[in-house]
mmCIF file of C-alpha atoms in Angstrom:
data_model
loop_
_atom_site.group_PDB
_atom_site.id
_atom_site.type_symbol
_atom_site.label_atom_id
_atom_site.label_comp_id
_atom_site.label_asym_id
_atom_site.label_seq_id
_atom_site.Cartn_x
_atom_site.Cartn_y
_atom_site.Cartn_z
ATOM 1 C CA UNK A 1 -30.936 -33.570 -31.484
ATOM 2 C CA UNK A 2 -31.363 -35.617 -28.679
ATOM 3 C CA UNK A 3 -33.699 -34.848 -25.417
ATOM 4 C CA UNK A 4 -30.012 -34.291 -23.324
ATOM 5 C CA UNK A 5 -28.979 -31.940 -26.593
ATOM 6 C CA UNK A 6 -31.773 -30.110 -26.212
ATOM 7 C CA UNK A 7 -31.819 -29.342 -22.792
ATOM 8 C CA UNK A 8 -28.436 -28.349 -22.753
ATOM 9 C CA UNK A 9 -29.066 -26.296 -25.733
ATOM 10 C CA UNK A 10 -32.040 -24.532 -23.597
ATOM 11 C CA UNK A 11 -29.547 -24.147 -20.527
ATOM 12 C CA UNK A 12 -27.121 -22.350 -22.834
ATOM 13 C CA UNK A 13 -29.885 -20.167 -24.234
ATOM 14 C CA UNK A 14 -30.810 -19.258 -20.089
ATOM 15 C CA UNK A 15 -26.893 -19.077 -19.577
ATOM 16 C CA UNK A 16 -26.361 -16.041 -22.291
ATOM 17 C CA UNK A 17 -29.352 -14.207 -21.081
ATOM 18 C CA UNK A 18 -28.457 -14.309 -17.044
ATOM 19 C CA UNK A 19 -25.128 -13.223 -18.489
ATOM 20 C CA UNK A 20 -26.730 -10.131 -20.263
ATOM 21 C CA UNK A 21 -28.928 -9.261 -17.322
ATOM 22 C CA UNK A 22 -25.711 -9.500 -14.429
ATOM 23 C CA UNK A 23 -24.234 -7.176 -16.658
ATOM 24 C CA UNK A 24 -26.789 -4.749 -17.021
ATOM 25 C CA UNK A 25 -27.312 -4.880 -13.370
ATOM 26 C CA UNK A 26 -23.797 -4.252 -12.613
ATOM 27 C CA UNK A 27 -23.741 -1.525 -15.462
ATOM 28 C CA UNK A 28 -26.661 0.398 -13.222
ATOM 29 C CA UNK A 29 -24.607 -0.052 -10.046
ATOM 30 C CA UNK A 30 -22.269 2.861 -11.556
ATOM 31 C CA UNK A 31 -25.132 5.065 -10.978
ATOM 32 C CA UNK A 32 -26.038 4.033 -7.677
ATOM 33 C CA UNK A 33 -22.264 4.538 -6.259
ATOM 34 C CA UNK A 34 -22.149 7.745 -8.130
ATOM 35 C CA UNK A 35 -25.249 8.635 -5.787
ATOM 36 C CA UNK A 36 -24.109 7.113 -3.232
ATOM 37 C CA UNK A 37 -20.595 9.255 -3.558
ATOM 38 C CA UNK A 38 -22.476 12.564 -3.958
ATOM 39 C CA UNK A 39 -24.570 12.353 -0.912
ATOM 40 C CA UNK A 40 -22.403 10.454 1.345
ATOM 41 C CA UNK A 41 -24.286 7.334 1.476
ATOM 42 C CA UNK A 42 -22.147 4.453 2.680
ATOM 43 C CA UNK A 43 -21.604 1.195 0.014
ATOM 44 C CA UNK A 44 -23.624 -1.351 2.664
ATOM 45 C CA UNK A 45 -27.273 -0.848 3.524
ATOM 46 C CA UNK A 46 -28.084 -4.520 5.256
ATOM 47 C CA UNK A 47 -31.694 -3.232 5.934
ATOM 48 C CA UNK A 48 -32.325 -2.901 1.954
ATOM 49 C CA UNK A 49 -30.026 -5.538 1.425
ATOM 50 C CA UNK A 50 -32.406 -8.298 3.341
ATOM 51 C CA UNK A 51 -35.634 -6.563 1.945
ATOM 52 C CA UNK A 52 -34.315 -6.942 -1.375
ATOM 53 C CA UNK A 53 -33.652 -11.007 -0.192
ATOM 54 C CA UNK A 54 -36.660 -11.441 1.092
ATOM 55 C CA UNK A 55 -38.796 -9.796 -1.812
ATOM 56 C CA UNK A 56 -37.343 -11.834 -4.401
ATOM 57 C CA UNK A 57 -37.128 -15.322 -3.067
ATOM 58 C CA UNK A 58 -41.261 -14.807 -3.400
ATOM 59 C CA UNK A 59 -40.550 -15.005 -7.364
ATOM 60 C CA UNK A 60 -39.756 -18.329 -7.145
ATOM 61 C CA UNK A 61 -42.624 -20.476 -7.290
ATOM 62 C CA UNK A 62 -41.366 -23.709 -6.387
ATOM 63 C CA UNK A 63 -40.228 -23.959 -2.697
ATOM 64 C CA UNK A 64 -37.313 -26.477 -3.781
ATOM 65 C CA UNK A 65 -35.272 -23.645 -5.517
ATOM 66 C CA UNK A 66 -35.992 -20.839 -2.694
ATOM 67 C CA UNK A 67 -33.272 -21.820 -0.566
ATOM 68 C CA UNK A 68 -30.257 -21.952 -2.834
ATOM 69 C CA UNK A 69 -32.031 -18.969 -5.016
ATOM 70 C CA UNK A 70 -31.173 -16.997 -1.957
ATOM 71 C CA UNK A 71 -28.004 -17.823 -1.612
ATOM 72 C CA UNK A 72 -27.149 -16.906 -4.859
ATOM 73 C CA UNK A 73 -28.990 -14.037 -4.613
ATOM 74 C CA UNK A 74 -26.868 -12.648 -1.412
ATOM 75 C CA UNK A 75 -23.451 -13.624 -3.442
ATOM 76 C CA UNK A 76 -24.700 -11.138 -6.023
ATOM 77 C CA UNK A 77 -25.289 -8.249 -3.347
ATOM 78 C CA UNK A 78 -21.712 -8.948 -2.160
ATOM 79 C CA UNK A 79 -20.246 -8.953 -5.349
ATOM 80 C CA UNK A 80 -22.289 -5.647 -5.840
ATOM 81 C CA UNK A 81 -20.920 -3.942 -2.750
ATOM 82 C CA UNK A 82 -17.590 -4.647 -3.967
ATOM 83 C CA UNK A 83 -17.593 -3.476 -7.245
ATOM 84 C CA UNK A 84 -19.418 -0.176 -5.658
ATOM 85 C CA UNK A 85 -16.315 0.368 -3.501
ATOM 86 C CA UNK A 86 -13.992 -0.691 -6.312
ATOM 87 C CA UNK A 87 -15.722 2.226 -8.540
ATOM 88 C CA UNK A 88 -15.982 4.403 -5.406
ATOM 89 C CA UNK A 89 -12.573 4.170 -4.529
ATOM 90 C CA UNK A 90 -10.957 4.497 -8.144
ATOM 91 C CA UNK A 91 -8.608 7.916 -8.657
ATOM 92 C CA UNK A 92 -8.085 8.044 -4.542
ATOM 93 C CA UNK A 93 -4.555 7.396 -3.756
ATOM 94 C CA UNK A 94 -3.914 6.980 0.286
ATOM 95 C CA UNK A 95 -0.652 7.738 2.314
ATOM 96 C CA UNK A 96 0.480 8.047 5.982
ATOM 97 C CA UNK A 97 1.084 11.195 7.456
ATOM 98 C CA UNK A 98 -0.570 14.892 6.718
ATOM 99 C CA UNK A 99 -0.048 17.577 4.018
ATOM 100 C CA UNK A 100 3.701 18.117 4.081
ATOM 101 C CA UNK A 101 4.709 14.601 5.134
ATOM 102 C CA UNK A 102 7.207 13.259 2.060
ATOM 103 C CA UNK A 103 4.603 9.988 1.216
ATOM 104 C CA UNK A 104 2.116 13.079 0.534
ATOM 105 C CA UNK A 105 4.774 14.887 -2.054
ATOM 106 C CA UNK A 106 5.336 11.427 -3.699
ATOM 107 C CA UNK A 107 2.156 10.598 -4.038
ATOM 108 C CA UNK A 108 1.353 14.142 -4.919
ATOM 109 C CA UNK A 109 4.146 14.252 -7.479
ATOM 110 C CA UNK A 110 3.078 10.082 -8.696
ATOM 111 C CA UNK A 111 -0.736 10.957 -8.981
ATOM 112 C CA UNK A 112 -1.311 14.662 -9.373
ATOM 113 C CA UNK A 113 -4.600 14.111 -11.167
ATOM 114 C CA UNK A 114 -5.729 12.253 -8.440
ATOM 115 C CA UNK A 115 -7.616 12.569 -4.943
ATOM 116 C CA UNK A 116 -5.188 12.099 -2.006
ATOM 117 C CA UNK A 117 -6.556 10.587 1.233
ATOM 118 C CA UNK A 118 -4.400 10.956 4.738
ATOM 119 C CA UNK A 119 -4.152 8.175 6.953
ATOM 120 C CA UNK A 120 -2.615 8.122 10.042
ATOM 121 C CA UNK A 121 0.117 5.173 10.026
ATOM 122 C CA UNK A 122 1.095 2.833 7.421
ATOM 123 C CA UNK A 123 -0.773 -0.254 8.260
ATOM 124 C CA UNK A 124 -4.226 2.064 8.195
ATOM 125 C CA UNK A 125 -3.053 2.530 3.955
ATOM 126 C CA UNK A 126 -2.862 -1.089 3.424
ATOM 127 C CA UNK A 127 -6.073 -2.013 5.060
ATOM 128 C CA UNK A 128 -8.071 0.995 3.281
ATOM 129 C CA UNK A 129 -6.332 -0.173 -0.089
ATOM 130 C CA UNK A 130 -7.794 -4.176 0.655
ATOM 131 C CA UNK A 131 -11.289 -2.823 2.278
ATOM 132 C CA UNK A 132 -11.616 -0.931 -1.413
ATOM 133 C CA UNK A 133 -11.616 2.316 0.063
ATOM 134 C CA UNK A 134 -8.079 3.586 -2.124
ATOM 135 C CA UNK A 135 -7.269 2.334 -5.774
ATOM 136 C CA UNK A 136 -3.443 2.792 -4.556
ATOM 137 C CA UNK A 137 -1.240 3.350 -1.600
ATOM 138 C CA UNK A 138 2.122 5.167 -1.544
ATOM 139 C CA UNK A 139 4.147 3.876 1.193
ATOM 140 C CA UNK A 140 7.815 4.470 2.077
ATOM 141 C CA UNK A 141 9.840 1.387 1.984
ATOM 142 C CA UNK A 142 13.940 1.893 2.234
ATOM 143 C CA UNK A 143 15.532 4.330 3.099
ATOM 144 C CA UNK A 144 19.648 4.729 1.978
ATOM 145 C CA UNK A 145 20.525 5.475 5.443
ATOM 146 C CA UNK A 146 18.471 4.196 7.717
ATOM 147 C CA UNK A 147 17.882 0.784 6.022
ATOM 148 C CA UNK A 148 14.271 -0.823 5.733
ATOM 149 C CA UNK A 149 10.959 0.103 7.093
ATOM 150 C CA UNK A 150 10.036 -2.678 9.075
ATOM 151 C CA UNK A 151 6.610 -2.447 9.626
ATOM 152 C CA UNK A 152 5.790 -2.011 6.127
ATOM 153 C CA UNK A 153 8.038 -5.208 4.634
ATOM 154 C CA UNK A 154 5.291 -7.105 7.956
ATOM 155 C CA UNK A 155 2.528 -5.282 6.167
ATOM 156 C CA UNK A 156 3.600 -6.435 2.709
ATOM 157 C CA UNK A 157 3.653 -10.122 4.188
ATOM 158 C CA UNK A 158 0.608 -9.699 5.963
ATOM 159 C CA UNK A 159 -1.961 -7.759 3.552
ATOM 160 C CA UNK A 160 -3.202 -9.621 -0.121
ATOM 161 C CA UNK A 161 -1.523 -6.374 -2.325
ATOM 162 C CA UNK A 162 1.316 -6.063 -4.911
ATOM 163 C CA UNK A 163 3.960 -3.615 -5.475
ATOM 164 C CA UNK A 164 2.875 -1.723 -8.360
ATOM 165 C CA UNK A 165 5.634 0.506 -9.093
ATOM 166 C CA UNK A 166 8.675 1.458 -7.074
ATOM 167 C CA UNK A 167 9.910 5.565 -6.955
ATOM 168 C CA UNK A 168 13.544 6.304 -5.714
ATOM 169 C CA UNK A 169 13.094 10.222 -4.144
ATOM 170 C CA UNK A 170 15.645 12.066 -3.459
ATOM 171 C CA UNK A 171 15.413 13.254 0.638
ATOM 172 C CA UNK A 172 17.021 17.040 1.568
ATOM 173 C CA UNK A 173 15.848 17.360 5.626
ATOM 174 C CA UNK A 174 15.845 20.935 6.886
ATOM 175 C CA UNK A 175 15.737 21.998 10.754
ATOM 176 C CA UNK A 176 12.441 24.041 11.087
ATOM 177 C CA UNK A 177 11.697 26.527 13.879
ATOM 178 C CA UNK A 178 9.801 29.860 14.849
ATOM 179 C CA UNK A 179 10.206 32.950 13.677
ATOM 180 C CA UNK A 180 13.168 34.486 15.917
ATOM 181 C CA UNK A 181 14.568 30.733 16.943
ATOM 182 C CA UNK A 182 18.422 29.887 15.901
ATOM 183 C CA UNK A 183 20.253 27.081 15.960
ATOM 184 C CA UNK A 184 21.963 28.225 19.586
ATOM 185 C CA UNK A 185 18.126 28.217 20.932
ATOM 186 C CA UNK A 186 17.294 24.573 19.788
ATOM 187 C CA UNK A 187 16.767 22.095 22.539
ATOM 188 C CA UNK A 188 14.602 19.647 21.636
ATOM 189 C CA UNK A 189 14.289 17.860 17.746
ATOM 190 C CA UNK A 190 11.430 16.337 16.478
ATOM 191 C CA UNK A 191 10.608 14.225 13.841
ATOM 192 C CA UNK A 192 9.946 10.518 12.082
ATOM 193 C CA UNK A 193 13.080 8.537 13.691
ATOM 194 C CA UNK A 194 14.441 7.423 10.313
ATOM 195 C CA UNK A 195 14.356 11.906 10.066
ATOM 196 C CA UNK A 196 16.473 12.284 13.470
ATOM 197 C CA UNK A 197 18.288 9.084 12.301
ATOM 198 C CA UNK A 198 19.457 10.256 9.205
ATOM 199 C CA UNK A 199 20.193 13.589 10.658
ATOM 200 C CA UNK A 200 21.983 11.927 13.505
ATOM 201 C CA UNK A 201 25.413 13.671 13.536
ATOM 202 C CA UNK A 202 23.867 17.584 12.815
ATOM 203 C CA UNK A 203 21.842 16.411 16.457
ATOM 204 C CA UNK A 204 24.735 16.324 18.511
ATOM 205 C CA UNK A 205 26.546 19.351 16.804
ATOM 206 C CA UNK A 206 23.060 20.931 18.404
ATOM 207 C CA UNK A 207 23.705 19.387 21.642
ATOM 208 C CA UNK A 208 19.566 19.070 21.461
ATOM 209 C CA UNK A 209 17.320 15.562 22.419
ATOM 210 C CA UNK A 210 15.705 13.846 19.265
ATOM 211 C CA UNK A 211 12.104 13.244 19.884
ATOM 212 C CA UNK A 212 10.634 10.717 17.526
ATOM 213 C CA UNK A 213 7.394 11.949 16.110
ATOM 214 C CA UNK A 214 4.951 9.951 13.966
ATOM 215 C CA UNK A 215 5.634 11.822 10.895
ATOM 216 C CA UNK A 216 7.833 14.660 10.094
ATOM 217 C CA UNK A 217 4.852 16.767 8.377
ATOM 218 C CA UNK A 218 3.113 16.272 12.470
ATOM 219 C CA UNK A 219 6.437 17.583 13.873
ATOM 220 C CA UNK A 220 6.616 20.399 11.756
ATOM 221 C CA UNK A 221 3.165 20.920 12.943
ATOM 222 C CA UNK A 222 3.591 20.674 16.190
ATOM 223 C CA UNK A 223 6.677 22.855 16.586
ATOM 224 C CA UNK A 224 4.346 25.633 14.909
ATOM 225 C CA UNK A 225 1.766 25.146 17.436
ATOM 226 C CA UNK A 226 4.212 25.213 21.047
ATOM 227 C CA UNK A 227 5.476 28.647 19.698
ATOM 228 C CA UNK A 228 8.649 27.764 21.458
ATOM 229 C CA UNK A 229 12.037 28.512 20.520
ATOM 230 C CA UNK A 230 13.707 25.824 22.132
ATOM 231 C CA UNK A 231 11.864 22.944 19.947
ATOM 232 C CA UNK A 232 12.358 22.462 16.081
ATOM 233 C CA UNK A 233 11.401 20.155 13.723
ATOM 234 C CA UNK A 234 13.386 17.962 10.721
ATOM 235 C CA UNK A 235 11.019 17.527 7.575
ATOM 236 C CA UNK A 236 11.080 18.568 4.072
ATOM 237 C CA UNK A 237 11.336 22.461 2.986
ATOM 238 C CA UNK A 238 7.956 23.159 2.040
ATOM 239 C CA UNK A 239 6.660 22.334 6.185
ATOM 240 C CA UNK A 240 8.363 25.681 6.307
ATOM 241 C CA UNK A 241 5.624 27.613 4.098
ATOM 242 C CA UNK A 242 3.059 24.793 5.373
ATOM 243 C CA UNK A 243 3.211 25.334 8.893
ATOM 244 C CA UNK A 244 4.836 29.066 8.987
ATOM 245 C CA UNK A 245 8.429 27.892 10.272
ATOM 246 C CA UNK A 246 11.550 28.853 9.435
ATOM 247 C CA UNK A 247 14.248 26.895 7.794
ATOM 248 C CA UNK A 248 17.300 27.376 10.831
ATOM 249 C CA UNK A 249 19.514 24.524 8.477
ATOM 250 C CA UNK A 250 19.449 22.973 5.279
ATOM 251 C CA UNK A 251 20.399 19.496 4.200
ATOM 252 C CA UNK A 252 21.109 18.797 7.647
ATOM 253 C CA UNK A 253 21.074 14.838 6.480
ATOM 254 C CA UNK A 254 24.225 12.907 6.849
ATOM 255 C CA UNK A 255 24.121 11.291 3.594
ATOM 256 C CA UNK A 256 24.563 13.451 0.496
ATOM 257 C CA UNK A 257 22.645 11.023 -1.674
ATOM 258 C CA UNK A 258 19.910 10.346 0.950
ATOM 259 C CA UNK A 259 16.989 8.627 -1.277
ATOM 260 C CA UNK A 260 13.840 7.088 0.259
ATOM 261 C CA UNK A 261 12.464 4.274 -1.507
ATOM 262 C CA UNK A 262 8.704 4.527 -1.737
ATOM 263 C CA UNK A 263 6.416 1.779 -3.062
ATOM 264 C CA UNK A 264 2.828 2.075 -5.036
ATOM 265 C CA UNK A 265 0.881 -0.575 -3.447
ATOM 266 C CA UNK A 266 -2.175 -2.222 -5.498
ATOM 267 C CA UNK A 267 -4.879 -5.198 -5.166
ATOM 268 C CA UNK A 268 -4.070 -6.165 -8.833
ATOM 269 C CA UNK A 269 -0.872 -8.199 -9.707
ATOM 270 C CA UNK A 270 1.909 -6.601 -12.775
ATOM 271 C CA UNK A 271 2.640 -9.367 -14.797
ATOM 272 C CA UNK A 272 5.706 -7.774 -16.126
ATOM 273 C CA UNK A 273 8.542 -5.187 -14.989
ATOM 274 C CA UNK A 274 11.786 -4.469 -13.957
ATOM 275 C CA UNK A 275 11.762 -6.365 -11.006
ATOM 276 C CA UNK A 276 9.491 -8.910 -9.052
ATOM 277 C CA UNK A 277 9.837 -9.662 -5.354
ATOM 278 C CA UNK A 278 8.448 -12.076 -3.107
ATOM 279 C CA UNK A 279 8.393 -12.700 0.684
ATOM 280 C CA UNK A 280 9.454 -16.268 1.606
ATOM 281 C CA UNK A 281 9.986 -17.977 4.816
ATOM 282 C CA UNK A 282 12.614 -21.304 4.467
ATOM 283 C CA UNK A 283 12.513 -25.089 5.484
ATOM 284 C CA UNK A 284 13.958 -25.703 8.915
ATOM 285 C CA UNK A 285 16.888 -27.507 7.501
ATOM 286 C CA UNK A 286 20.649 -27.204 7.173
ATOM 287 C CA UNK A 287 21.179 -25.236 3.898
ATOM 288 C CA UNK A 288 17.608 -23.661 3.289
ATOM 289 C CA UNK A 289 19.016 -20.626 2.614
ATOM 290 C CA UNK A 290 21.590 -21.564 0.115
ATOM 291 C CA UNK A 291 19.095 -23.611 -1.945
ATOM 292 C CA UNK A 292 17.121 -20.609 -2.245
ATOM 293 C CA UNK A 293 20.074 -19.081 -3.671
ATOM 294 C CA UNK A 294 21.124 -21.477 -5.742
ATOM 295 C CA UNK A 295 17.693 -22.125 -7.205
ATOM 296 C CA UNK A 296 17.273 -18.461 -7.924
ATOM 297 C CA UNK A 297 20.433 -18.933 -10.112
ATOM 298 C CA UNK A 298 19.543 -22.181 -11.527
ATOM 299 C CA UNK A 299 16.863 -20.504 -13.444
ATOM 300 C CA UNK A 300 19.244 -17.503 -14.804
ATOM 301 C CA UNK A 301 18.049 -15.062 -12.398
ATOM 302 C CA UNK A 302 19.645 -12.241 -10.937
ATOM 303 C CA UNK A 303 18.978 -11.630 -7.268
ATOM 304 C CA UNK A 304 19.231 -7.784 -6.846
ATOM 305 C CA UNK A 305 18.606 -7.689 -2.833
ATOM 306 C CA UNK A 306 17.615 -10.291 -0.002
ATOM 307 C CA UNK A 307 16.354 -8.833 3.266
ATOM 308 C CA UNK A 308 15.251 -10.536 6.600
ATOM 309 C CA UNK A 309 12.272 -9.351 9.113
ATOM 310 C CA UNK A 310 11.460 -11.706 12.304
ATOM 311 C CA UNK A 311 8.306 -13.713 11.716
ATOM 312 C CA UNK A 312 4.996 -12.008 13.978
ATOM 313 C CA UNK A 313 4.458 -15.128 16.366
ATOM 314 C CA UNK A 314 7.422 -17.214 15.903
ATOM 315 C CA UNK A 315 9.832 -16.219 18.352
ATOM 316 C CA UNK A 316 13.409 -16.990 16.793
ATOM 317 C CA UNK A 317 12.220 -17.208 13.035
ATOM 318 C CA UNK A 318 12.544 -14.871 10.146
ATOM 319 C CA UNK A 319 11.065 -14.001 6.428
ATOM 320 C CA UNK A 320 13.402 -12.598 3.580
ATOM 321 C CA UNK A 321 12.351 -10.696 1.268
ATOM 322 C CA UNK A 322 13.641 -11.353 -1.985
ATOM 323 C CA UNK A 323 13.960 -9.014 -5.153
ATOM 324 C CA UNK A 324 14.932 -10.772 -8.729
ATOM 325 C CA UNK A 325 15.698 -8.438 -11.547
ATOM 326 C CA UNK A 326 13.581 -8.583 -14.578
ATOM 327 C CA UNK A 327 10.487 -10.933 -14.817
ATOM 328 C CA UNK A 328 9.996 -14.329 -13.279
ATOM 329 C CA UNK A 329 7.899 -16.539 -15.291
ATOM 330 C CA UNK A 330 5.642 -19.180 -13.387
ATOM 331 C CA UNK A 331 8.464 -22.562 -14.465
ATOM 332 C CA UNK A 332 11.280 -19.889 -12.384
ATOM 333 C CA UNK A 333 8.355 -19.553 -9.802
ATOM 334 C CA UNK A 334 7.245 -22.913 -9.189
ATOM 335 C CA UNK A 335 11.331 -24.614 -8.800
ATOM 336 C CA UNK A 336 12.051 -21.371 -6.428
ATOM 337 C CA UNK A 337 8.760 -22.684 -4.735
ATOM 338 C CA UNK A 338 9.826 -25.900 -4.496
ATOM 339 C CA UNK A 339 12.971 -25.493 -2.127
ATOM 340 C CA UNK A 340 10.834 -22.409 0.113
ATOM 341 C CA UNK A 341 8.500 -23.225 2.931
ATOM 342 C CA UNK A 342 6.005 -20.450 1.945
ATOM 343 C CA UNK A 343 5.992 -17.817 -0.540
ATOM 344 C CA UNK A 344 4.265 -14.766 -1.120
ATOM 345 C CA UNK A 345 4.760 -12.927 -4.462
ATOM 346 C CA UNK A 346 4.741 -9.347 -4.703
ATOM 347 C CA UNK A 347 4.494 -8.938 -8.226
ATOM 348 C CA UNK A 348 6.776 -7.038 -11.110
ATOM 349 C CA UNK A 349 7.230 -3.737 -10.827
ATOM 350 C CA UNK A 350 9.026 -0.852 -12.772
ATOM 351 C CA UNK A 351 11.994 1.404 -11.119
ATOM 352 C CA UNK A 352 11.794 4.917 -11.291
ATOM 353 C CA UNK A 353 13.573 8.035 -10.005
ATOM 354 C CA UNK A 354 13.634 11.896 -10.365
ATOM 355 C CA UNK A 355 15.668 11.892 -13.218
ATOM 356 C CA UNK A 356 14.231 9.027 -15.646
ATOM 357 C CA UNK A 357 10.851 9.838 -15.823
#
């Protein structure tokens, strides 16, 4: 063996053992976030953080190394903090709304064994799930009636997450009021505006104003609060036990199959499912769109749905979303690539509904 063997030989040997210590110290980080967790200690302390810097750069003894020893050193905390939130944030499951709201059924229904954390609007769900905070998000998506949720298809282009899974629930709105109110008292309607848009026609049998609310669980809420028997609320059946209303109308919606489509949002990436979607935004050249298309088919795919959202900052332009049934393997990927501008995949995901599960 020659000297350059040997050394390398030595560097191995060094290798294996920095490779069993960074895993016992990330092993003993399980008991610091379980600490950490109990007595509500948050993941970043930068005052221990930089005493911890600063007492171990004095272990190295030869001033050439200190610099770059630190710098791996403070890569190490990071990666630390993160896998303390990752651990911290596994079995929570975030949606928008309050207790009552239909993304807090789903989820409820999706992850019963779970810990269910409220955020107030959509966007709020996707950052918790990227800041580590949530191991999922259950977000609504489509709706049969009232078409797609816009903000969320910006949030899926804008936020580094996957669709997970997808659940098709079936939607029955009720009009909620106060004890004593009927329908001939109802002036005023409240609820999420794909609610009062779904429930459009029942409205105007009412003669009452819609009054978009940020969730229909918060409606419910609030009708129970003005005491008023003038103001009602559209949301699900159990606001009624929730909030102490009374349920004036049922399946009030004007579709008889009304079904929400709600996604399960993750960091990590399905490799296989039923579907796989991707956002893409298209050359600015005559035909873009129909060599999308005809790429998607070139490679034997079946394109189950193609939806367009105007592009945040570029007045005039759009993104599709695109949905392709079964998998799409990364030779499919690369030629549908090829004719797109940009792309952002989503991920496979599987289907489900009430009845199949």
């Amino acid at each position: 063996m020659n000297q350059l063997e040997k050394a390398r030989a030595k560097i191995d040997s060094i290798d294996r053992e920095l490779a069993r210590l960074y895993e016992e110290r990330m092993k003993t980080l399980q008991d610091v976030a379980a600490y950490k967790q109990a007595h509500g200690l948050a993941v970043v302390d930068t005052s221990r953080e930089e005493a911890i810097v600063q007492k171990n750069r004095k272990f190295i003894t030869d001033p050439a190394f200190m610099d770059s020893y630190e710098r791996v050193l403070r890569f190490m905390i990071s990666e630390s903090c993160d896998y303390q939130r990752a651990l911290l944030a596994k079995g929570k499951v975030g949606y928008a709304g309050i207790e009552g709201a239909f993304s807090h059924m789903v989820a409820k229904r999706l992850f019963h064994d779970h810990t269910l954390v409220a955020y107030s609007n959509f966007e709020d769900v996707f950052q918790a799930l990227v800041d580590k905070k949530i191991e999922f998000g259950v977000i609504p998506f489509e709706n049969t009636n009232s078409g797609l949720v816009g903000e969320v298809l910006d949030a899926l282009l804008k936020y580094p997450v996957f669709i997970e899974q997808v659940w098709d629930q079936k939607i029955e709105q009720c009009l909620l009021g106060i004890e004593g109110a009927t329908l001939k008292d109802i002036e005023w309607v409240y609820s999420k505006d794909q609610a009062l848009n779904q429930s459009r026609e029942f409205i105007q049998s009412l003669n009452a104003q819609p009054v978009a609310y940020p969730n229909t669980a918060l409606a419910a809420q609030y009708v129970a609060m003005q005491r008023d028997k003038t103001k009602a609320a559209i949301g699900a059946k159990e606001n009624a036990a929730l909030y102490n209303l009374n349920i004036l109308a049922s399946r009030i919606e004007e579709n008889s199959e009304n079904t929400t489509r709600f996604l399960v949002i993750s960091r990590e990436r399905n490799q296989e499912g039923d579907r796989f979607a991707m956002c893409v935004t298209f050359k600015n050249e005559v035909g873009a769109l129909g060599k999308v298309i005809e790429e998607i088919s070139r490679q034997h795919l079946n394109m189950c749905s193609i939806q367009s959202r105007p592009l945040k900052g570029h007045p005039f332009e759009y993104f599709f979303f695109i949905e392709i049934e079964g998998n799409v393997d990364q030779r499919a990927l690369d030629a549908i690539r090829s004719v797109c501008d940009q792309t952002k995949v989503l991920g496979s995901y599987t289907m489900r509904k009430e009845n199949n599960e």
